Coordinates of C-alpha atoms in Angstrom, one line a residue:
M285 CA 0.0 0.0 0.0
E286 CA 1.1 3.6 -0.6
S287 CA 3.0 4.8 2.5
E288 CA 1.3 7.3 4.7
N289 CA 4.1 9.8 4.3
Q290 CA 3.1 10.2 0.6
M291 CA 0.1 12.2 1.6
K292 CA 0.4 15.6 3.4
I293 CA -2.7 17.3 4.7
M294 CA -2.4 21.0 3.8
D295 CA -5.8 22.3 5.0
V296 CA -9.2 21.2 6.4
C297 CA -11.9 23.7 5.9
Q298 CA -15.7 24.1 5.5
V299 CA -17.2 25.5 2.3
T300 CA -20.5 27.1 2.8
P301 CA -23.2 28.2 0.2
A302 CA -22.2 31.5 -1.3
S303 CA -25.2 33.7 -0.2
E304 CA -25.9 34.7 3.3
S305 CA -29.6 34.7 2.4
A306 CA -29.7 30.9 2.4
T307 CA -32.3 30.0 5.1
E308 CA -33.0 26.9 7.0
F309 CA -34.1 24.1 4.7
S310 CA -35.3 20.6 5.3
L311 CA -36.1 17.7 3.1
P312 CA -37.9 14.5 4.0
L313 CA -36.6 11.1 3.0
T314 CA -38.8 9.0 0.7
F315 CA -39.0 5.2 0.7
F316 CA -36.4 5.3 -2.2
D317 CA -34.0 7.0 0.2
I318 CA -34.7 4.8 3.2
M319 CA -33.9 1.7 1.1
W320 CA -30.3 2.9 1.2
F321 CA -30.4 4.4 4.7
K322 CA -27.3 2.7 6.2
F323 CA -25.4 1.7 3.1
P324 CA -21.7 2.5 3.0
P325 CA -20.9 5.8 1.2
V326 CA -20.5 6.0 -2.5
E327 CA -16.9 7.2 -3.2
R328 CA -15.5 8.5 -6.5
I329 CA -12.2 10.1 -7.6
F330 CA -11.9 12.4 -10.6
F331 CA -8.2 12.5 -11.7
Y332 CA -7.0 15.4 -13.8
K333 CA -3.7 15.2 -15.6
L334 CA -1.6 18.4 -15.7
T335 CA 2.1 17.6 -16.2
E336 CA 3.3 21.1 -15.6
L337 CA 1.2 21.7 -12.5
S338 CA 3.2 23.6 -9.8
P339 CA 2.1 24.1 -6.2
S340 CA 2.0 27.8 -6.7
F341 CA -0.4 27.6 -9.7
F342 CA -2.5 25.0 -7.8
N343 CA -2.8 27.2 -4.7
S344 CA -3.2 30.5 -6.4
V345 CA -5.5 29.5 -9.3
I346 CA -7.0 26.0 -9.2
L347 CA -7.8 25.7 -5.6
P348 CA -9.5 29.1 -5.1
N349 CA -11.5 28.6 -8.3
L350 CA -12.7 25.2 -7.1
K351 CA -13.7 26.6 -3.7
H352 CA -15.5 29.6 -5.1
S353 CA -17.5 27.6 -7.7
L354 CA -18.3 25.0 -5.0
S355 CA -19.7 27.6 -2.8
H356 CA -21.9 28.9 -5.6
A357 CA -22.9 25.4 -6.7
L358 CA -24.1 24.6 -3.2
L359 CA -26.6 27.5 -3.4
H360 CA -28.4 25.3 -6.0
F361 CA -27.8 22.1 -4.0
L362 CA -28.5 23.3 -0.4
P363 CA -29.2 19.8 1.0
L364 CA -25.6 18.8 0.3
A365 CA -24.4 21.5 2.7
G366 CA -26.7 20.1 5.4
N367 CA -26.8 17.0 7.4
L368 CA -28.9 13.9 7.9
T369 CA -30.5 14.0 11.3
W370 CA -33.3 12.3 13.2
P371 CA -35.3 14.8 15.3
P372 CA -36.6 13.2 18.6
Q373 CA -40.3 13.5 17.8
A374 CA -39.9 12.4 14.1
T375 CA -40.8 9.0 12.8
K376 CA -37.9 9.0 10.3
P377 CA -34.7 10.9 9.6
I378 CA -34.7 14.2 7.6
I379 CA -32.1 16.2 5.7
L380 CA -31.6 19.6 7.5
Y381 CA -29.7 22.6 6.3
K382 CA -29.1 25.5 8.7
P383 CA -27.3 28.8 7.9
N384 CA -23.5 28.3 8.3
D385 CA -23.7 24.6 7.5
G386 CA -21.2 23.6 4.9
V387 CA -19.2 20.8 3.2
E388 CA -16.0 19.6 4.8
L389 CA -13.1 20.0 2.3
I390 CA -9.6 18.5 2.8
V391 CA -6.7 19.8 0.8
A392 CA -3.7 17.6 0.5
E393 CA -0.5 17.1 -1.4
S394 CA 0.9 13.8 -2.5
N395 CA 4.2 12.5 -4.1
A396 CA 2.6 9.3 -5.1
D397 CA 2.7 8.1 -8.7
F398 CA -0.3 9.8 -10.3
H399 CA 0.0 7.8 -13.5
H400 CA -0.1 4.5 -11.5
L401 CA -3.2 5.6 -9.4
S402 CA -5.1 6.9 -12.4
G403 CA -4.1 4.0 -14.8
N404 CA -6.1 1.0 -15.8
G405 CA -3.5 -1.5 -14.8
V406 CA -3.7 -3.8 -11.8
R407 CA -2.7 -2.0 -8.6
E408 CA -3.3 -2.4 -4.8
A409 CA -6.9 -1.5 -4.2
L410 CA -6.3 0.4 -1.0
A411 CA -3.7 2.8 -2.6
S412 CA -6.3 5.2 -3.9
R413 CA -8.1 5.4 -0.6
L414 CA -5.7 8.1 0.4
C415 CA -7.5 10.4 -2.1
I416 CA -10.9 9.7 -0.5
P417 CA -12.3 11.7 2.5
E418 CA -14.0 9.9 5.3
L419 CA -17.7 10.9 5.4
P420 CA -18.4 12.4 8.9
V421 CA -21.0 10.2 10.6
T422 CA -22.0 10.0 14.2
D423 CA -25.0 8.5 16.1
S424 CA -27.0 11.7 15.7
K425 CA -25.7 13.4 12.6
A426 CA -24.3 12.4 9.2
S427 CA -22.8 14.7 6.6
V428 CA -24.3 14.4 3.1
I429 CA -21.0 14.7 1.2
A430 CA -17.3 15.2 2.0
L431 CA -14.6 16.3 -0.4
K432 CA -10.8 15.9 -0.7
I433 CA -8.7 17.7 -3.3
T434 CA -5.2 16.4 -3.7
L435 CA -2.3 18.0 -5.6
F436 CA 0.3 15.8 -7.3
P437 CA 3.1 18.3 -8.2
K438 CA 4.1 18.1 -11.9
Q439 CA 1.5 15.4 -12.4
G440 CA -2.0 16.7 -11.8
F441 CA -4.7 16.8 -9.1
C442 CA -7.7 14.8 -8.1
I443 CA -11.1 15.4 -6.5
G444 CA -12.3 12.7 -4.2
I445 CA -16.0 12.7 -3.1
S446 CA -17.7 10.6 -0.5
S447 CA -21.5 10.8 -0.6
H448 CA -24.3 9.4 1.7
H449 CA -26.3 6.9 -0.3
A450 CA -29.5 7.7 1.6
I451 CA -29.5 11.2 0.2
M452 CA -28.8 10.7 -3.5
D453 CA -28.3 8.1 -6.1
G454 CA -25.7 8.1 -8.8
K455 CA -27.6 10.3 -11.2
S456 CA -28.0 13.0 -8.5
S457 CA -24.4 12.9 -7.2
T458 CA -23.0 13.1 -10.7
M459 CA -25.4 15.9 -11.6
F460 CA -24.0 17.9 -8.7
I461 CA -20.4 17.2 -9.7
R462 CA -21.1 18.2 -13.3
A463 CA -22.9 21.4 -12.1
W464 CA -20.0 22.3 -10.0
A465 CA -17.6 21.7 -12.9
H466 CA -19.8 23.8 -15.2
M467 CA -19.8 26.7 -12.8
C468 CA -16.0 26.5 -12.3
K469 CA -15.2 26.3 -16.0
L470 CA -17.4 29.2 -17.1
S471 CA -17.1 31.5 -14.1
D472 CA -15.5 34.9 -14.3
H473 CA -13.0 34.7 -11.5
G474 CA -12.3 38.4 -11.4
E475 CA -13.2 40.8 -8.6
K476 CA -17.0 40.6 -9.3
Q477 CA -16.9 36.8 -9.1
Q478 CA -19.7 36.4 -11.7
H479 CA -21.0 32.8 -11.9
P480 CA -23.0 31.4 -14.7
D481 CA -26.6 30.1 -14.4
L482 CA -26.9 26.3 -14.3
L483 CA -27.9 24.6 -17.5
P484 CA -31.5 23.1 -17.4
E485 CA -30.1 19.6 -17.4
L486 CA -28.0 20.3 -14.4
T487 CA -30.7 22.1 -12.3
P488 CA -31.9 19.9 -9.5
F489 CA -35.6 19.3 -8.8
F490 CA -36.3 18.7 -5.0
D491 CA -40.1 18.4 -4.8
R492 CA -41.0 15.1 -3.2
T493 CA -44.8 15.4 -3.6
D494 CA -44.9 13.2 -6.7
I495 CA -43.3 10.2 -4.8
Q496 CA -46.4 8.3 -3.7
D497 CA -46.2 5.5 -1.1
P498 CA -49.6 3.8 -0.9
E499 CA -48.0 0.6 0.4
G500 CA -46.2 2.2 3.4
L501 CA -42.8 1.2 2.1
E502 CA -41.1 3.9 4.2
M503 CA -41.8 2.2 7.4
V504 CA -41.3 -1.3 6.0
Y505 CA -37.8 -0.4 4.9
L506 CA -37.0 1.7 8.0
N507 CA -38.0 -1.2 10.3
H508 CA -35.7 -3.5 8.5
W509 CA -32.8 -1.2 9.2
L510 CA -33.8 -0.7 12.8
E511 CA -33.9 -4.5 13.3
L512 CA -30.6 -5.1 11.6
K513 CA -27.7 -5.9 14.0
W514 CA -24.1 -6.5 13.1
P515 CA -20.9 -7.0 15.2
G516 CA -20.1 -3.7 17.0
S517 CA -23.4 -2.1 15.9
D518 CA -24.9 0.6 18.1
P519 CA -27.6 -0.6 20.4
N520 CA -29.5 2.7 19.8
P521 CA -31.9 1.8 17.0
R522 CA -32.1 5.5 15.9
S523 CA -28.3 5.6 15.4
L524 CA -27.2 7.0 12.0
K525 CA -24.0 4.9 11.9
L526 CA -23.6 3.1 8.7
V527 CA -23.1 -0.7 8.2
P528 CA -19.5 -1.8 7.8
A529 CA -18.0 -3.0 4.5
S530 CA -19.7 -6.1 3.2
V531 CA -16.6 -7.4 1.5
V532 CA -13.2 -7.8 3.2
L533 CA -10.4 -9.2 1.0
S534 CA -7.0 -10.3 2.1
S535 CA -4.9 -8.9 -0.8
P536 CA -7.3 -6.8 -2.9
V537 CA -6.2 -5.4 -6.2
R538 CA -8.0 -3.0 -8.5
A539 CA -8.1 -2.8 -12.3
T540 CA -10.1 -1.2 -15.1
F541 CA -11.1 -3.0 -18.3
E542 CA -12.6 -1.6 -21.4
L543 CA -14.8 -2.9 -24.2
S544 CA -14.7 -0.8 -27.3
G545 CA -17.8 0.0 -29.3
E546 CA -16.6 -2.6 -31.8
D547 CA -16.2 -5.2 -29.1
I548 CA -19.8 -4.7 -28.0
K549 CA -21.1 -4.7 -31.5
K550 CA -19.5 -8.2 -32.0
L551 CA -21.0 -9.5 -28.8
R552 CA -24.4 -8.2 -29.8
A553 CA -24.1 -9.9 -33.3
R554 CA -23.0 -13.2 -31.7
V555 CA -25.8 -13.2 -29.2
S556 CA -28.4 -12.3 -31.8
S557 CA -27.1 -15.1 -34.0
Q558 CA -27.3 -17.7 -31.2
L559 CA -30.8 -16.6 -30.2
V560 CA -32.0 -17.0 -33.8
K561 CA -30.4 -20.5 -33.9
Q562 CA -32.2 -21.7 -30.8
D563 CA -35.4 -20.1 -32.2
S564 CA -35.7 -17.6 -29.3
Q565 CA -37.4 -14.2 -29.7
A566 CA -34.2 -12.5 -30.8
K567 CA -36.0 -9.3 -32.0
Q568 CA -37.5 -8.7 -28.6
A569 CA -34.3 -9.3 -26.6
H570 CA -33.0 -6.2 -24.8
L571 CA -29.4 -6.3 -26.0
S572 CA -28.2 -3.0 -24.5
N573 CA -24.6 -2.2 -23.8
F574 CA -25.4 -2.6 -20.1
V575 CA -26.8 -6.1 -20.5
L576 CA -24.0 -7.3 -22.8
V577 CA -21.2 -5.9 -20.6
F578 CA -22.7 -6.9 -17.3
A579 CA -23.3 -10.4 -18.4
H580 CA -19.7 -10.7 -19.8
A581 CA -18.1 -9.3 -16.6
S582 CA -20.3 -11.5 -14.3
V583 CA -19.5 -14.7 -16.1
C584 CA -15.7 -13.9 -16.0
I585 CA -16.0 -13.1 -12.2
V586 CA -17.8 -16.3 -11.4
K587 CA -15.1 -18.3 -13.3
S588 CA -12.2 -16.4 -11.8
K589 CA -13.5 -17.1 -8.3
G590 CA -13.8 -20.8 -9.0
L591 CA -17.2 -21.0 -7.3
G592 CA -18.7 -24.3 -6.7
S593 CA -21.4 -25.1 -9.2
D594 CA -24.2 -25.1 -6.6
R595 CA -23.1 -21.8 -5.0
M596 CA -25.8 -19.1 -5.3
V597 CA -24.9 -16.0 -7.3
L598 CA -26.9 -12.8 -7.2
L599 CA -26.6 -10.4 -10.2
A600 CA -27.9 -7.1 -8.9
F601 CA -28.3 -3.6 -10.3
A602 CA -30.2 -0.4 -9.5
A603 CA -33.0 0.6 -12.0
D604 CA -33.7 4.2 -12.4
C605 CA -37.4 4.8 -11.7
R606 CA -37.8 8.4 -12.7
A607 CA -39.3 7.7 -16.2
R608 CA -40.8 4.3 -15.1
L609 CA -43.2 5.6 -12.4
D610 CA -46.8 6.3 -13.2
P611 CA -46.9 9.1 -13.7
P612 CA -43.2 9.7 -14.4
I613 CA -41.4 12.3 -12.3
H614 CA -39.0 15.1 -13.3
E615 CA -35.9 13.7 -15.0
N616 CA -33.8 16.0 -12.7
Y617 CA -35.4 14.8 -9.5
F618 CA -32.7 15.0 -6.9
G619 CA -32.4 12.3 -4.3
N620 CA -32.7 8.5 -4.7
C621 CA -35.1 7.3 -7.3
V622 CA -33.7 3.8 -8.0
T623 CA -34.7 0.4 -6.8
P624 CA -32.4 -2.6 -6.5
C625 CA -33.2 -5.4 -8.9
G626 CA -31.6 -8.7 -9.6
W627 CA -31.9 -12.4 -10.2
H628 CA -30.1 -15.3 -8.6
T629 CA -28.9 -18.5 -10.1
E630 CA -26.4 -21.2 -9.4
A631 CA -22.8 -20.5 -10.3
G632 CA -22.7 -23.6 -12.6
S633 CA -25.3 -22.1 -14.9
L634 CA -23.0 -19.1 -15.6
S635 CA -19.7 -21.0 -15.8
E636 CA -20.8 -23.7 -18.2
E637 CA -20.6 -23.4 -22.0
N638 CA -23.8 -21.3 -22.6
G639 CA -23.4 -19.3 -19.4
Y640 CA -23.0 -16.0 -21.2
L641 CA -26.0 -16.4 -23.4
R642 CA -28.1 -17.5 -20.4
A643 CA -27.0 -14.4 -18.4
V644 CA -27.8 -12.1 -21.3
E645 CA -31.3 -13.7 -21.8
R646 CA -32.2 -13.4 -18.1
L647 CA -31.0 -9.8 -17.7
S648 CA -32.8 -8.9 -20.9
E649 CA -36.1 -10.5 -19.6
F650 CA -35.7 -8.7 -16.3
I651 CA -35.1 -5.3 -17.8
R652 CA -38.0 -5.7 -20.2
G653 CA -40.2 -6.6 -17.2
L654 CA -39.3 -3.3 -15.5
E655 CA -41.4 -1.4 -18.0
K656 CA -44.5 -3.2 -16.7
G657 CA -44.0 -2.6 -13.0
V658 CA -40.8 -1.3 -11.7
L659 CA -42.0 -1.4 -8.1
D660 CA -43.6 -4.8 -8.2
E661 CA -42.9 -6.8 -5.0
S662 CA -41.1 -3.8 -3.4
K663 CA -42.6 -4.6 0.0
T664 CA -40.6 -7.8 0.3
K665 CA -37.5 -6.7 -1.6
M666 CA -35.3 -5.8 1.3
A667 CA -36.2 -9.0 3.2
R668 CA -35.5 -11.1 0.2
Y669 CA -32.0 -9.6 -0.4
M670 CA -31.1 -9.8 3.3
T671 CA -31.9 -13.6 3.3
M672 CA -29.4 -14.0 0.4
A673 CA -26.4 -12.7 2.4
A674 CA -24.5 -16.0 1.8
A675 CA -24.8 -15.7 -2.0
C676 CA -21.9 -14.3 -4.1
M677 CA -23.3 -10.9 -5.1
I678 CA -22.1 -9.2 -8.2
G679 CA -23.6 -5.7 -8.3
V680 CA -23.2 -2.6 -10.5
A681 CA -22.1 0.9 -9.4
G682 CA -22.4 3.7 -11.9
S683 CA -23.8 3.9 -15.4
T684 CA -22.7 4.8 -18.9
R685 CA -25.4 7.5 -18.8
F686 CA -23.8 9.6 -16.1
Q687 CA -21.3 11.1 -18.5
V688 CA -18.6 11.3 -15.9
Y689 CA -15.9 11.8 -18.5
G690 CA -17.5 15.1 -19.5
T691 CA -16.7 16.6 -16.0
D692 CA -14.4 19.5 -17.0
F693 CA -13.6 22.1 -14.3
G694 CA -11.7 24.2 -16.8
W695 CA -8.4 22.2 -17.0
G696 CA -9.5 19.5 -19.3
K697 CA -11.6 16.3 -19.0
P698 CA -10.7 13.6 -16.5
E699 CA -7.8 11.3 -17.1
K700 CA -9.7 8.8 -15.1
V701 CA -12.9 8.5 -13.0
E702 CA -12.7 5.7 -10.4
T703 CA -15.6 4.4 -8.2
T704 CA -13.4 3.7 -5.2
S705 CA -16.2 2.3 -2.9
I706 CA -16.5 -1.0 -4.9
D707 CA -13.7 -2.3 -2.8
R708 CA -16.2 -2.4 0.1
T709 CA -19.3 -3.6 -1.7
G710 CA -18.1 -6.2 -4.2
A711 CA -19.8 -4.4 -7.1
I712 CA -18.2 -3.6 -10.5
S713 CA -18.2 0.0 -11.6
M714 CA -19.5 1.0 -15.1
A715 CA -18.9 4.2 -17.1
E716 CA -18.8 5.3 -20.6
S717 CA -15.4 5.0 -22.3
K718 CA -13.2 8.1 -22.0
D719 CA -12.7 8.4 -25.8
G720 CA -16.5 8.9 -26.4
K721 CA -16.7 6.3 -29.1
G722 CA -19.4 4.1 -27.6
G723 CA -17.3 1.8 -25.5
V724 CA -17.8 0.9 -21.9
E725 CA -15.3 0.9 -19.0
I726 CA -15.6 -1.4 -16.0
G727 CA -13.7 -1.3 -12.8
L728 CA -13.5 -4.1 -10.2
V729 CA -11.6 -5.2 -7.1
L730 CA -10.7 -8.9 -6.6
E731 CA -8.1 -11.0 -4.8
K732 CA -4.8 -10.8 -6.7
N733 CA -5.0 -14.4 -8.0
E734 CA -8.6 -13.9 -9.1
M735 CA -7.7 -10.8 -11.0
E736 CA -5.0 -12.7 -13.0
K737 CA -7.7 -15.2 -14.0
F738 CA -10.2 -12.5 -14.7
T739 CA -7.8 -10.6 -17.0
S740 CA -7.3 -13.7 -19.2
L741 CA -11.0 -14.6 -19.2
F742 CA -12.1 -11.1 -20.0
V743 CA -10.1 -11.0 -23.2
D744 CA -10.7 -14.6 -24.2
G745 CA -14.5 -14.3 -23.6
L746 CA -14.8 -11.6 -26.2
N747 CA -14.0 -14.2 -28.8
N748 CA -15.4 -17.4 -27.2
H749 CA -18.8 -16.7 -25.7

């Protein structure tokens, strides 16, 4: 692991919303939020390569501009400057912003190898954790986000963000980052400090009134969390402490793999051909990039882990409900509006000869079924997943639709965007390819010996599924 002396903390400060006119603001949690109430934080790092970057330019230009634009962006995203809290008389927690609340920002300098940390190659998984801030959480109060900006002299800088999953899903958190970047890139950083208006697609919509809960899912989900116990858990049922990491590996390594647009096109053609041969309804199959890539990665993971044929495997992902609710809600709704979905099968069904095709078919059927009733069986969903704790879970964090590689603060697009938190959840991360040519990038964390097998399987599988 990267040695501790490679990271020097330069400053710890609080960035507050720009206007003093910001007044107290509260936001209730919906059942979509409570579903993720005590999940570990979602953590990402945005790496920016600047080979001539000096400490003086970073401290006099980049850092002040990032802080000023963050302060103005928070005006549009006030809940992020607040805290999750649980008032004594309230039946559920709320998000509360009070004047002078703000976001904790750590500024650091590192002499670590930026190229190594931001590369796609196999590296120790814990190395990049130095670039991630701990999300402040106590029994009674939890921050919504925390930020860490790290300078790598003559190499670049990175922005690490840790966000509370009960407050926002991936679409919302990346909307905020992109809004902050937009304001930073286009701001006039002169004496008047003029900041641009947010683009319509980056303007959050906070109104919760369209989220209906006729089945009482809020309390069903909240009661599940209150009844959940784990080693070292707080006896206070109203504690806001988060559950510990669900995955603990002995020698975890991290790597990133890419399927080009051409790779995915070949997979799609091969699957379509196989479906026609077996007289399946090939035309109705949902052969999206997500389905083809997730199935490929899942089969490779199962094989690399050498799971017994009867070991249960859960393939899980979060489905965006914004456009699938009846009626649909605003596309820029800010908060959580995703529901966990997935199907389980025996490892043997994925590792055998037709495992990839079977995974594609099942994922395709599942996603097509979401259009008919995305919230079907929601009342029993948490209980079902909790009873499958012994299964090998392969989840997905992120989406190719989040456009993370378009996050330009004014010094170019990211060299790399990493979803760091997958080392604690066992998920794979997914994003659009950096080159914008229709490919897909996935990141994952495995034991070192498993990663060696996965690397070989991932390449071979493109030709042999």
